[in-house]
XYZ file of C-alpha atoms in Angstrom:
82
model
C -3.676 -8.868 -5.682
C -2.694 -12.637 -6.258
C 1.556 -13.630 -5.099
C 2.137 -17.030 -5.210
C 0.632 -19.441 -2.680
C -1.564 -15.908 -1.114
C -3.000 -12.697 -1.855
C -1.920 -8.987 -0.884
C -5.199 -6.149 -0.255
C -4.578 -2.937 -0.199
C -6.680 -1.083 2.704
C -8.406 2.164 2.628
C -8.728 3.356 5.706
C -11.700 6.543 6.759
C -10.839 8.114 9.835
C -14.265 9.724 9.543
C -11.881 13.302 9.829
C -11.834 16.398 7.368
C -8.371 17.285 8.327
C -6.535 13.314 7.718
C -9.974 10.862 5.600
C -7.778 8.498 4.831
C -4.582 6.425 5.826
C -4.200 2.915 3.468
C -2.282 -0.397 4.491
C -1.385 -3.400 3.206
C -1.781 -6.941 4.691
C -0.453 -9.931 2.475
C -1.876 -13.908 3.697
C 0.614 -16.371 2.579
C -0.398 -20.636 2.694
C 1.312 -21.471 5.866
C 2.310 -18.182 6.835
C 1.077 -15.661 9.980
C -1.144 -12.887 7.936
C 1.627 -9.789 7.625
C 0.435 -5.986 8.226
C 1.991 -2.990 7.472
C 1.676 0.109 9.664
C -0.477 2.999 8.102
C 0.709 5.194 6.010
C -0.168 8.365 3.595
C -0.782 11.752 2.985
C -4.156 11.967 4.439
C -4.961 12.825 1.011
C -7.889 10.669 -0.600
C -6.766 11.150 -4.356
C -4.772 8.774 -4.315
C -3.338 6.876 -7.295
C -2.889 3.245 -8.215
C -0.449 1.823 -10.524
C -0.538 -1.899 -11.368
C 3.471 -2.130 -12.130
C 4.936 -6.245 -13.309
C 6.705 -7.107 -10.037
C 3.161 -5.404 -7.577
C 2.246 -1.726 -7.894
C 2.846 1.631 -7.200
C 0.612 4.671 -5.211
C 0.441 8.189 -5.667
C -0.170 10.916 -3.181
C -0.389 14.160 -2.722
C 0.274 16.223 0.337
C 3.114 18.235 1.077
C 5.061 16.640 -0.231
C 3.502 14.190 -2.115
C 4.228 10.847 -1.387
C 5.165 7.360 -3.637
C 4.656 3.994 -1.309
C 6.185 1.553 -4.360
C 4.685 -2.681 -3.048
C 7.353 -5.116 -4.473
C 6.070 -8.358 -4.447
C 9.296 -10.076 -5.412
C 10.654 -9.142 -1.390
C 7.149 -8.310 -0.118
C 7.789 -4.702 1.019
C 5.808 -1.687 0.725
C 8.113 1.314 0.755
C 8.459 5.587 0.119
C 11.104 5.701 -2.739
C 12.540 8.966 -2.720
């Protein structure tokens, strides 16, 4: 994803296991700024649905309970939507 003076990448971290096959991590790279990385997050599901929005994206993850993660380009944050 493009942001002013940089880029954002959403990574799928494959564990190679079956109990928790995938977690996600966000990486933000901006000109003249150290690279920022989020903590790994998710429900362990590899069935995530990514939806673009006008100010970032939403990642919907099935699980017990389901989780909805929101990336906000203006504040450079990813948070779980309640």
